[in-house]
Amino acid sequence: MFARNATIRGPSPALFTRPSIPSLSRKYHYTRDQVYGFREPVVRSIPDYTPEQLANRANASNLLRFVSYYRSLGHRLASLDPLSLTPSDPSAIYQLDPSRYGLSGDMTFDVNGIVNTGTEGKNVMTLNQIVERLNRTYAGSVGFEFAHLPNVSERRWCNELVETLYADRKVEVDSQKRILHLLSRSEAFDHFMAKRFPQVKRYGLEGAESMMVVMDELFKLSGEANVKDVVIGMPHRGRLNLLTDLLQFSPKALFNKIKGNSEFPEDIPGAGDVLSHIAQSVDLKYPSARDPVHVSLLHNPSHLEAINPVSAGKARAKQFDLLKSITPGGNSTPECDVGDRVLCVQLHGDSAFAGQGVVMETLALSNLPHYTCGGSIHLIVNNQIGYTTQAQNARSTIYSSDVGKIIDAPVIHVNADFPEDVAVATKIAFEYRNKFRKDVIIDLIAYRRMGHNELDEPAFTQPVMYKHIRGRRSVPKLYEEKLVKEGVVTQQEIDEVRNSYTSFLDSQLEASYDFKPEADTLKGKWAGMDIARDTTVPVETGVDVETLKQVGVASVATHGITPHSRLSKFHITPRLAKIEAGTGLDWATCEALAFGSLLLQDYNVRISGQDVGRGTFSQRHAMLVDQTDEHVIIPLNHITESQTGKMEIANSNLSEFAVLGFEVGVSWENPNRLVIWEAQFGDFFNGAQIIIDTFLSSSESKWLRQTGLVMLLPHGYDGAGPEHSSCRIERFLQLTDAKFDYADPTPDNCNMHVVYPTTPAQMFHLLRRQMIRNYRRPLIIAGPKTLLRHPNVVSSLSEMGPGTSFQPVLADAPSPSDAKRVVFLSGKLYYDLVKEREAKGLVNNVALVRLEEIAPFPWNEVKKTLESYPNATEFLWVQEEPQNQGSYTFIAPRLEQLLPEGAKLRYVGRKTLAVPATGIGARYKAEQAGLIAGAFA
């Protein structure tokens, strides 16, 4: 897009180094060869000033101070508001008055080492020339914020880039025409939609058409830089404009949807979604690029910014799928580094960027070793208003982009009325991200011509703003007049562009009457998957016992490091003994056997969350840390020299919303990766409820996007009080579409699995089932706490051997015909009831039936179990959770359909509570004793 004389004159990448920079951040001694998935952020530097430049800077120190202030505060003078409702105030920036530094306009200076002009050596300029160049660079229609960058090399590189590329910018004629066509088509699309579908909320781009320039430039630059994939997370504003133009989404498919038809073929079930959540994947080929770039616009929910961590996770997963095969010795040889071939682009609204906490959480992931995607480009489509909220009520900062400074991201503000400057700003942002592999923000300051949607009346709350908006020409018209005046195009050419595009849309509208949608799902890496029809079909998940032994031994191999003495005594040595015996295997051991066996079958495993390497309860120890130098290894990545499956232990920051969203994105990319998010305690998931509601439970129904993500939520009542007892099973059950009527002949194709396993072997089978099946569904595990080390909670290798599988129901009456009472329950309470039953001598009289899988409800297994107790007359549901929580309200109406005629289900447990559990120790003990006794009363 840029003329040859506008190429970047920054330092050559060959001059970059990776210096050792002191930091308060302590680090493990990771290496990418030993810890799969670890990618430390790149630190690059450029050579220092030459002796001549340093001397010149000292001699002209007052000029240097003046120039430095211009670089840091020039954006306050820039003309950034296309509406001119917030004009700049030069008098407020007193630091930019040259007289404060003893400088006057007729003074001359050698600017070598002070101002970048694109020429080397001595360069004499008057102060007036210097100020003119600084104004042209820093106080025009683009404002740069680089001064807050802590790395001096980054600041210098950015300053040199903008003082050459931007100050001397010149856009070629072909690029001007390209820009005009994009703007004109966008406006033509909005006018067409307003005429043909006046009652549709389309969230048009009018006022911010320059967004199309940003996206087009990013796609072109990506192709030129050999980027293979661009992943986009985007809200509603301008989405249809982007889809139907650059992303080549079929307008007839869009019009078919607007008419109320399904976006899915008739034979595929699905609830569908609204227009502004539609997605698209397309290969785009630009003449200046060697290969096409694949662009994926992800489906999004209406919760603003929720898509952004998802897009970052998908981008990282795409990058890791580009790694070459694992070489002998277990070392990975990357085809490229993170960010080389995949770019994440996140779009935002101005009020959402400033107001939604997930933005900060996602930014906080950007440079973490197991979450970086090599730098995202953030585009704020800044309408200067949030729904109807003025900026003064939407943020506490000058700019909506200021939250990005928490990660020291450079910010480029640009007036959307100047699309050529928008293109240059985009190139600067792209080049920075490509050089430093860090996030960068483009703040595209625009307006919206209509209200929040096209059916709103914005003048109710912003009368002055909208009086101004309705009295001004559009961005496309302004640029059109500029190019006509310059002789770049004729009015006839522009009219032809608009008329031709409108005619095309008319033809697509006509074709939409006969349009038949196709399923855009299960392609590429997902081609081997299928659409689930019945989620209750059992799957054999057992593994050869010798293989299990091999995995078990490898899971605690130290590979020469010095583990903690307590780990050697209480973790490593006991596990080896139990593996040898084949019995007494605890929870963490069976979990490791599941992971390792999947790795040997070429699946990858990623477990993410707070302290997952060790485990909240110090039970997992999937990563071992050398006690002498904190060197880290992941033993399961070294089971055999030839294994290709790798395990990534991603100890996260203290985030739930962004991290869970990130893992959803990872799970969307490839079905052959077991993705687990573990909460530190089960109730901590509620910080990520938006991700659960809008992605996890509903993405397949809304968008035909499968995810096999596992949520591992420690759950169980042990006197820990209101916040550390419950993972709120009831919430997840309410989100399932599990079959309600036993008489319903259709298969139970439940959208999620909600389970509460009570044995280590059951956990083993659940984790393996996630990958062995030919479809993916979320798995919600109410995980153990006290059961992790309970002496009776053990399994044997034979329970995980060939022919074995997960059992949705476990029943244990020694003499079924003698059982008079059948107690149904889930979870750890079983072991308390077993103890009480034995103490009361009721082993043959009371049957304990564990529902290990709650949703989908195990109809057939429960029915067969009930039939095995022909003399039972009492049927109970016993739970630790209060009556208004836990599984009772889900279980009761289903279970009662299977009871013998006339039988009723009796509830035993805590009464309704406003909290999951009491925080008063004495009351908790009394409640627990009462419900245990009630099961045998």
Coordinates of N, CA, C and O in Angstrom, one line a residue, residues 461-571:
T461 N -30.5 11.1 24.2 CA -29.5 11.3 25.2 C -28.3 12.0 24.8 O -27.5 12.5 25.6
Q462 N -28.0 12.1 23.4 CA -26.9 12.8 22.9 C -27.3 13.8 21.8 O -27.0 13.6 20.6
P463 N -28.1 14.8 22.1 CA -28.7 15.7 21.1 C -27.6 16.5 20.3 O -27.7 16.6 19.1
V464 N -26.6 17.0 21.1 CA -25.6 17.8 20.4 C -24.7 16.9 19.5 O -24.5 17.3 18.3
M465 N -24.3 15.8 20.0 CA -23.5 14.9 19.1 C -24.2 14.5 17.9 O -23.6 14.6 16.8
Y466 N -25.5 14.2 18.0 CA -26.2 13.7 16.8 C -26.7 14.8 15.9 O -26.8 14.6 14.7
K467 N -26.8 16.0 16.4 CA -27.0 17.1 15.5 C -25.8 17.3 14.6 O -25.9 17.6 13.4
H468 N -24.7 17.2 15.2 CA -23.4 17.3 14.5 C -23.2 16.2 13.5 O -22.9 16.4 12.3
I469 N -23.5 15.0 13.9 CA -23.3 13.8 13.0 C -24.2 13.9 11.8 O -23.8 13.7 10.7
R470 N -25.5 14.3 12.0 CA -26.5 14.3 10.9 C -26.3 15.4 10.0 O -26.9 15.5 8.9
G471 N -25.4 16.4 10.3 CA -25.1 17.5 9.5 C -23.8 17.4 8.7 O -23.4 18.3 8.0
R472 N -23.1 16.2 8.8 CA -21.8 16.1 8.2 C -21.8 15.0 7.1 O -22.7 14.1 7.2
R473 N -20.9 15.1 6.2 CA -20.8 14.1 5.1 C -20.1 12.8 5.7 O -19.3 12.9 6.6
S474 N -20.4 11.7 5.1 CA -19.8 10.4 5.6 C -18.4 10.3 5.3 O -17.8 11.1 4.4
V475 N -17.7 9.4 5.9 CA -16.3 9.1 5.7 C -16.0 8.8 4.2 O -15.1 9.3 3.6
P476 N -16.8 7.8 3.7 CA -16.6 7.5 2.2 C -16.8 8.7 1.3 O -16.0 8.9 0.4
K477 N -17.8 9.6 1.6 CA -18.0 10.7 0.8 C -16.8 11.7 0.9 O -16.4 12.3 -0.1
L478 N -16.3 11.9 2.1 CA -15.2 12.8 2.3 C -14.0 12.4 1.5 O -13.3 13.2 0.9
Y479 N -13.7 11.1 1.6 CA -12.5 10.5 0.9 C -12.7 10.5 -0.6 O -11.8 10.8 -1.4
E480 N -14.0 10.3 -1.0 CA -14.3 10.3 -2.4 C -14.0 11.7 -3.0 O -13.4 11.8 -4.1
E481 N -14.5 12.7 -2.3 CA -14.3 14.1 -2.8 C -12.8 14.4 -2.8 O -12.3 15.1 -3.7
K482 N -12.0 13.9 -1.9 CA -10.6 14.2 -1.9 C -9.9 13.6 -3.1 O -9.1 14.3 -3.8
L483 N -10.2 12.3 -3.4 CA -9.6 11.7 -4.6 C -10.1 12.3 -5.9 O -9.3 12.3 -6.9
V484 N -11.3 12.6 -6.0 CA -11.8 13.3 -7.2 C -11.1 14.6 -7.4 O -10.7 14.9 -8.5
K485 N -10.9 15.4 -6.3 CA -10.2 16.7 -6.4 C -8.8 16.5 -6.8 O -8.2 17.3 -7.6
E486 N -8.2 15.4 -6.3 CA -6.8 15.1 -6.7 C -6.6 14.5 -8.0 O -5.5 14.3 -8.5
G487 N -7.7 14.1 -8.7 CA -7.6 13.5 -10.0 C -7.3 12.0 -10.0 O -7.0 11.4 -11.0
V488 N -7.4 11.4 -8.8 CA -7.1 10.0 -8.7 C -8.2 9.1 -9.3 O -7.9 8.1 -10.0
V489 N -9.4 9.5 -9.1 CA -10.6 8.9 -9.7 C -11.6 9.9 -10.2 O -11.5 11.1 -9.8
T490 N -12.5 9.4 -11.0 CA -13.6 10.3 -11.4 C -14.9 9.9 -10.7 O -15.0 8.9 -10.1
Q491 N -15.8 10.9 -10.7 CA -17.1 10.6 -10.0 C -17.8 9.4 -10.7 O -18.4 8.6 -10.0
Q492 N -17.6 9.3 -12.0 CA -18.3 8.2 -12.7 C -17.7 6.9 -12.2 O -18.5 5.9 -12.1
E493 N -16.4 6.8 -12.0 CA -15.8 5.5 -11.5 C -16.4 5.1 -10.1 O -16.7 4.0 -9.9
I494 N -16.5 6.1 -9.3 CA -17.1 5.9 -7.9 C -18.5 5.5 -8.0 O -18.9 4.5 -7.3
D495 N -19.3 6.1 -8.8 CA -20.7 5.8 -8.9 C -20.8 4.3 -9.4 O -21.7 3.6 -9.0
E496 N -19.9 3.9 -10.3 CA -19.9 2.6 -10.9 C -19.6 1.6 -9.8 O -20.3 0.5 -9.7
V497 N -18.7 1.9 -8.9 CA -18.4 1.0 -7.7 C -19.6 0.8 -6.9 O -20.0 -0.4 -6.5
R498 N -20.3 1.9 -6.5 CA -21.4 1.8 -5.6 C -22.6 1.0 -6.3 O -23.2 0.2 -5.8
N499 N -22.9 1.4 -7.6 CA -24.0 0.8 -8.3 C -23.8 -0.7 -8.6 O -24.7 -1.5 -8.5
S500 N -22.5 -1.0 -8.9 CA -22.2 -2.4 -9.2 C -22.4 -3.2 -7.9 O -22.9 -4.4 -8.0
Y501 N -21.9 -2.7 -6.8 CA -22.0 -3.5 -5.5 C -23.5 -3.6 -5.1 O -23.9 -4.7 -4.6
T502 N -24.3 -2.6 -5.3 CA -25.7 -2.6 -5.0 C -26.4 -3.6 -5.9 O -27.3 -4.4 -5.4
S503 N -26.1 -3.7 -7.1 CA -26.7 -4.7 -8.1 C -26.3 -6.1 -7.6 O -27.1 -7.0 -7.7
F504 N -25.1 -6.3 -7.2 CA -24.6 -7.6 -6.7 C -25.5 -8.0 -5.5 O -25.9 -9.1 -5.5
L505 N -25.7 -7.1 -4.6 CA -26.5 -7.4 -3.4 C -27.9 -7.7 -3.8 O -28.5 -8.6 -3.2
D506 N -28.4 -7.0 -4.8 CA -29.8 -7.3 -5.2 C -29.9 -8.7 -5.8 O -30.9 -9.4 -5.6
S507 N -28.9 -9.1 -6.6 CA -28.9 -10.4 -7.2 C -28.8 -11.5 -6.1 O -29.4 -12.5 -6.2
Q508 N -28.0 -11.2 -5.1 CA -27.9 -12.1 -4.0 C -29.2 -12.2 -3.2 O -29.6 -13.3 -2.7
L509 N -29.9 -11.1 -3.0 CA -31.2 -11.2 -2.4 C -32.2 -12.0 -3.1 O -32.9 -12.8 -2.6
E510 N -32.2 -11.9 -4.4 CA -33.0 -12.7 -5.3 C -32.7 -14.2 -5.1 O -33.5 -15.1 -5.0
A511 N -31.4 -14.5 -5.1 CA -30.9 -15.9 -5.0 C -31.2 -16.5 -3.7 O -31.3 -17.7 -3.5
S512 N -31.4 -15.6 -2.7 CA -31.6 -16.2 -1.3 C -32.9 -16.9 -1.1 O -33.0 -17.7 -0.2
Y513 N -33.8 -16.7 -2.1 CA -35.1 -17.4 -1.9 C -35.0 -18.9 -2.2 O -35.8 -19.7 -1.7
D514 N -34.0 -19.3 -2.9 CA -33.7 -20.7 -3.2 C -32.5 -21.2 -2.5 O -32.0 -22.3 -2.7
F515 N -32.0 -20.5 -1.5 CA -30.7 -20.8 -0.8 C -30.9 -22.0 0.1 O -31.9 -22.0 0.9
K516 N -30.0 -23.0 0.1 CA -30.0 -24.1 1.0 C -28.7 -24.1 1.7 O -27.6 -24.3 1.1
P517 N -28.7 -23.9 3.1 CA -27.5 -23.8 3.8 C -26.8 -25.1 3.9 O -27.4 -26.2 3.8
E518 N -25.5 -25.0 4.0 CA -24.6 -26.2 4.3 C -24.0 -26.1 5.6 O -23.9 -25.0 6.2
A519 N -23.6 -27.3 6.2 CA -23.0 -27.3 7.5 C -21.6 -26.9 7.5 O -20.8 -27.6 6.8
D520 N -21.2 -25.8 8.1 CA -19.8 -25.4 8.1 C -19.2 -25.9 9.4 O -19.0 -25.1 10.4
T521 N -19.0 -27.2 9.5 CA -18.5 -27.8 10.7 C -17.8 -29.1 10.4 O -18.0 -29.7 9.4
L522 N -17.0 -29.5 11.4 CA -16.3 -30.8 11.3 C -15.5 -30.9 10.0 O -15.5 -31.9 9.2
K523 N -14.7 -29.9 9.7 CA -13.8 -29.8 8.6 C -12.3 -29.7 9.1 O -12.1 -29.4 10.2
G524 N -11.4 -29.9 8.2 CA -10.0 -29.7 8.5 C -9.5 -30.7 9.6 O -9.7 -31.9 9.4
K525 N -9.0 -30.2 10.7 CA -8.6 -31.0 11.8 C -9.7 -31.8 12.4 O -9.5 -32.8 13.1
W526 N -10.9 -31.3 12.2 CA -12.1 -32.0 12.8 C -12.8 -33.0 11.9 O -13.8 -33.5 12.2
A527 N -12.1 -33.2 10.8 CA -12.8 -34.1 9.7 C -13.1 -35.5 10.2 O -14.0 -36.1 9.8
G528 N -12.3 -36.0 11.2 CA -12.6 -37.3 11.7 C -13.6 -37.4 12.8 O -14.0 -38.5 13.2
M529 N -14.2 -36.3 13.2 CA -15.2 -36.2 14.2 C -16.6 -36.4 13.6 O -16.8 -36.2 12.4
D530 N -17.6 -36.6 14.4 CA -19.0 -36.7 14.0 C -19.9 -35.9 14.9 O -19.5 -35.4 15.9
I531 N -21.1 -35.7 14.4 CA -22.1 -35.0 15.3 C -22.7 -36.1 16.2 O -23.1 -37.2 15.8
A532 N -22.7 -35.8 17.5 CA -23.2 -36.8 18.5 C -24.7 -36.9 18.3 O -25.4 -36.0 18.0
R533 N -25.2 -38.2 18.5 CA -26.6 -38.4 18.4 C -27.1 -39.0 19.7 O -28.3 -38.8 20.1
D534 N -26.3 -39.7 20.5 CA -26.7 -40.3 21.7 C -25.5 -40.3 22.7 O -24.6 -41.1 22.4
T535 N -25.5 -39.5 23.7 CA -24.4 -39.4 24.6 C -24.3 -40.4 25.7 O -23.5 -40.4 26.6
T536 N -25.3 -41.3 25.7 CA -25.3 -42.4 26.7 C -24.7 -43.7 26.2 O -24.6 -44.6 27.0
V537 N -24.3 -43.7 25.0 CA -23.7 -45.0 24.5 C -22.3 -45.2 25.1 O -21.4 -44.3 25.1
P538 N -22.1 -46.4 25.8 CA -20.8 -46.6 26.5 C -19.7 -46.8 25.5 O -19.8 -47.1 24.3
V539 N -18.5 -46.4 26.0 CA -17.2 -46.5 25.2 C -16.2 -47.3 26.0 O -16.0 -47.0 27.2
E540 N -15.6 -48.3 25.4 CA -14.5 -49.0 26.1 C -13.3 -48.2 26.1 O -12.8 -47.7 25.1
T541 N -12.8 -48.0 27.3 CA -11.6 -47.1 27.5 C -10.5 -47.7 28.2 O -9.5 -47.0 28.6
G542 N -10.5 -49.0 28.4 CA -9.4 -49.7 29.1 C -8.1 -49.8 28.3 O -8.1 -49.6 27.1
V543 N -7.1 -50.0 29.0 CA -5.7 -50.0 28.4 C -5.0 -51.3 28.9 O -5.2 -51.7 30.0
D544 N -4.1 -51.8 28.1 CA -3.3 -52.9 28.4 C -2.5 -52.6 29.7 O -2.0 -51.6 29.9
V545 N -2.6 -53.6 30.6 CA -2.0 -53.4 32.0 C -0.5 -53.1 31.9 O 0.0 -52.3 32.7
E546 N 0.2 -53.8 31.0 CA 1.7 -53.5 31.0 C 1.9 -52.1 30.5 O 2.9 -51.4 31.0
T547 N 1.1 -51.6 29.7 CA 1.2 -50.2 29.3 C 1.0 -49.2 30.4 O 1.7 -48.2 30.7
L548 N 0.0 -49.6 31.2 CA -0.4 -48.8 32.4 C 0.8 -48.8 33.4 O 1.1 -47.8 34.0
K549 N 1.4 -49.9 33.6 CA 2.6 -50.0 34.5 C 3.7 -49.1 33.9 O 4.4 -48.4 34.7
Q550 N 4.0 -49.2 32.6 CA 5.0 -48.4 32.0 C 4.7 -46.9 32.3 O 5.6 -46.1 32.7
V551 N 3.5 -46.5 32.1 CA 3.1 -45.1 32.3 C 3.3 -44.7 33.8 O 3.8 -43.6 34.1
G552 N 2.8 -45.6 34.7 CA 2.9 -45.3 36.1 C 4.3 -45.1 36.6 O 4.6 -44.1 37.3
V553 N 5.2 -45.9 36.1 CA 6.6 -45.8 36.5 C 7.2 -44.5 35.9 O 7.9 -43.7 36.6
A554 N 6.9 -44.2 34.7 CA 7.4 -43.0 34.0 C 6.8 -41.7 34.6 O 7.5 -40.7 34.6
S555 N 5.7 -41.8 35.2 CA 5.0 -40.6 35.8 C 5.8 -40.0 37.0 O 5.6 -38.8 37.4
V556 N 6.7 -40.8 37.6 CA 7.4 -40.3 38.7 C 9.0 -40.4 38.5 O 9.7 -40.3 39.4
A557 N 9.3 -40.6 37.2 CA 10.8 -40.6 36.9 C 11.4 -39.3 37.1 O 10.8 -38.3 36.6
T558 N 12.5 -39.2 37.7 CA 13.1 -37.9 38.1 C 14.1 -37.4 37.1 O 14.4 -36.2 37.1
H559 N 14.6 -38.2 36.2 CA 15.5 -37.8 35.1 C 16.7 -37.0 35.6 O 17.0 -36.0 35.0
G560 N 17.2 -37.4 36.7 CA 18.4 -36.8 37.2 C 18.2 -35.6 38.1 O 19.2 -35.0 38.7
I561 N 17.0 -35.1 38.3 CA 16.8 -33.9 39.1 C 16.7 -34.4 40.6 O 16.5 -35.6 40.9
T562 N 16.8 -33.4 41.5 CA 16.7 -33.7 42.9 C 15.3 -33.3 43.4 O 15.1 -32.1 43.6
P563 N 14.4 -34.2 43.6 CA 13.1 -33.8 44.1 C 13.1 -33.5 45.6 O 14.0 -33.9 46.3
H564 N 12.0 -32.9 46.0 CA 11.9 -32.7 47.5 C 11.9 -34.0 48.2 O 11.3 -35.0 47.7
S565 N 12.5 -34.0 49.4 CA 12.6 -35.3 50.1 C 11.2 -35.8 50.5 O 11.0 -37.1 50.5
R566 N 10.2 -35.0 50.7 CA 8.9 -35.5 51.1 C 8.2 -36.1 49.9 O 7.5 -37.0 50.0
L567 N 8.5 -35.5 48.7 CA 8.0 -36.1 47.5 C 8.5 -37.5 47.3 O 7.8 -38.5 46.9
S568 N 9.8 -37.6 47.5 CA 10.5 -39.0 47.3 C 9.8 -40.0 48.3 O 9.6 -41.1 47.9
K569 N 9.6 -39.5 49.5 CA 9.1 -40.5 50.5 C 7.6 -40.8 50.4 O 7.2 -41.9 50.5
F570 N 6.8 -39.7 50.1 CA 5.3 -39.9 50.2 C 4.6 -39.9 48.8 O 3.4 -40.2 48.7
H571 N 5.4 -39.7 47.7 CA 4.7 -39.6 46.4 C 5.4 -40.6 45.5 O 4.7 -41.5 44.9

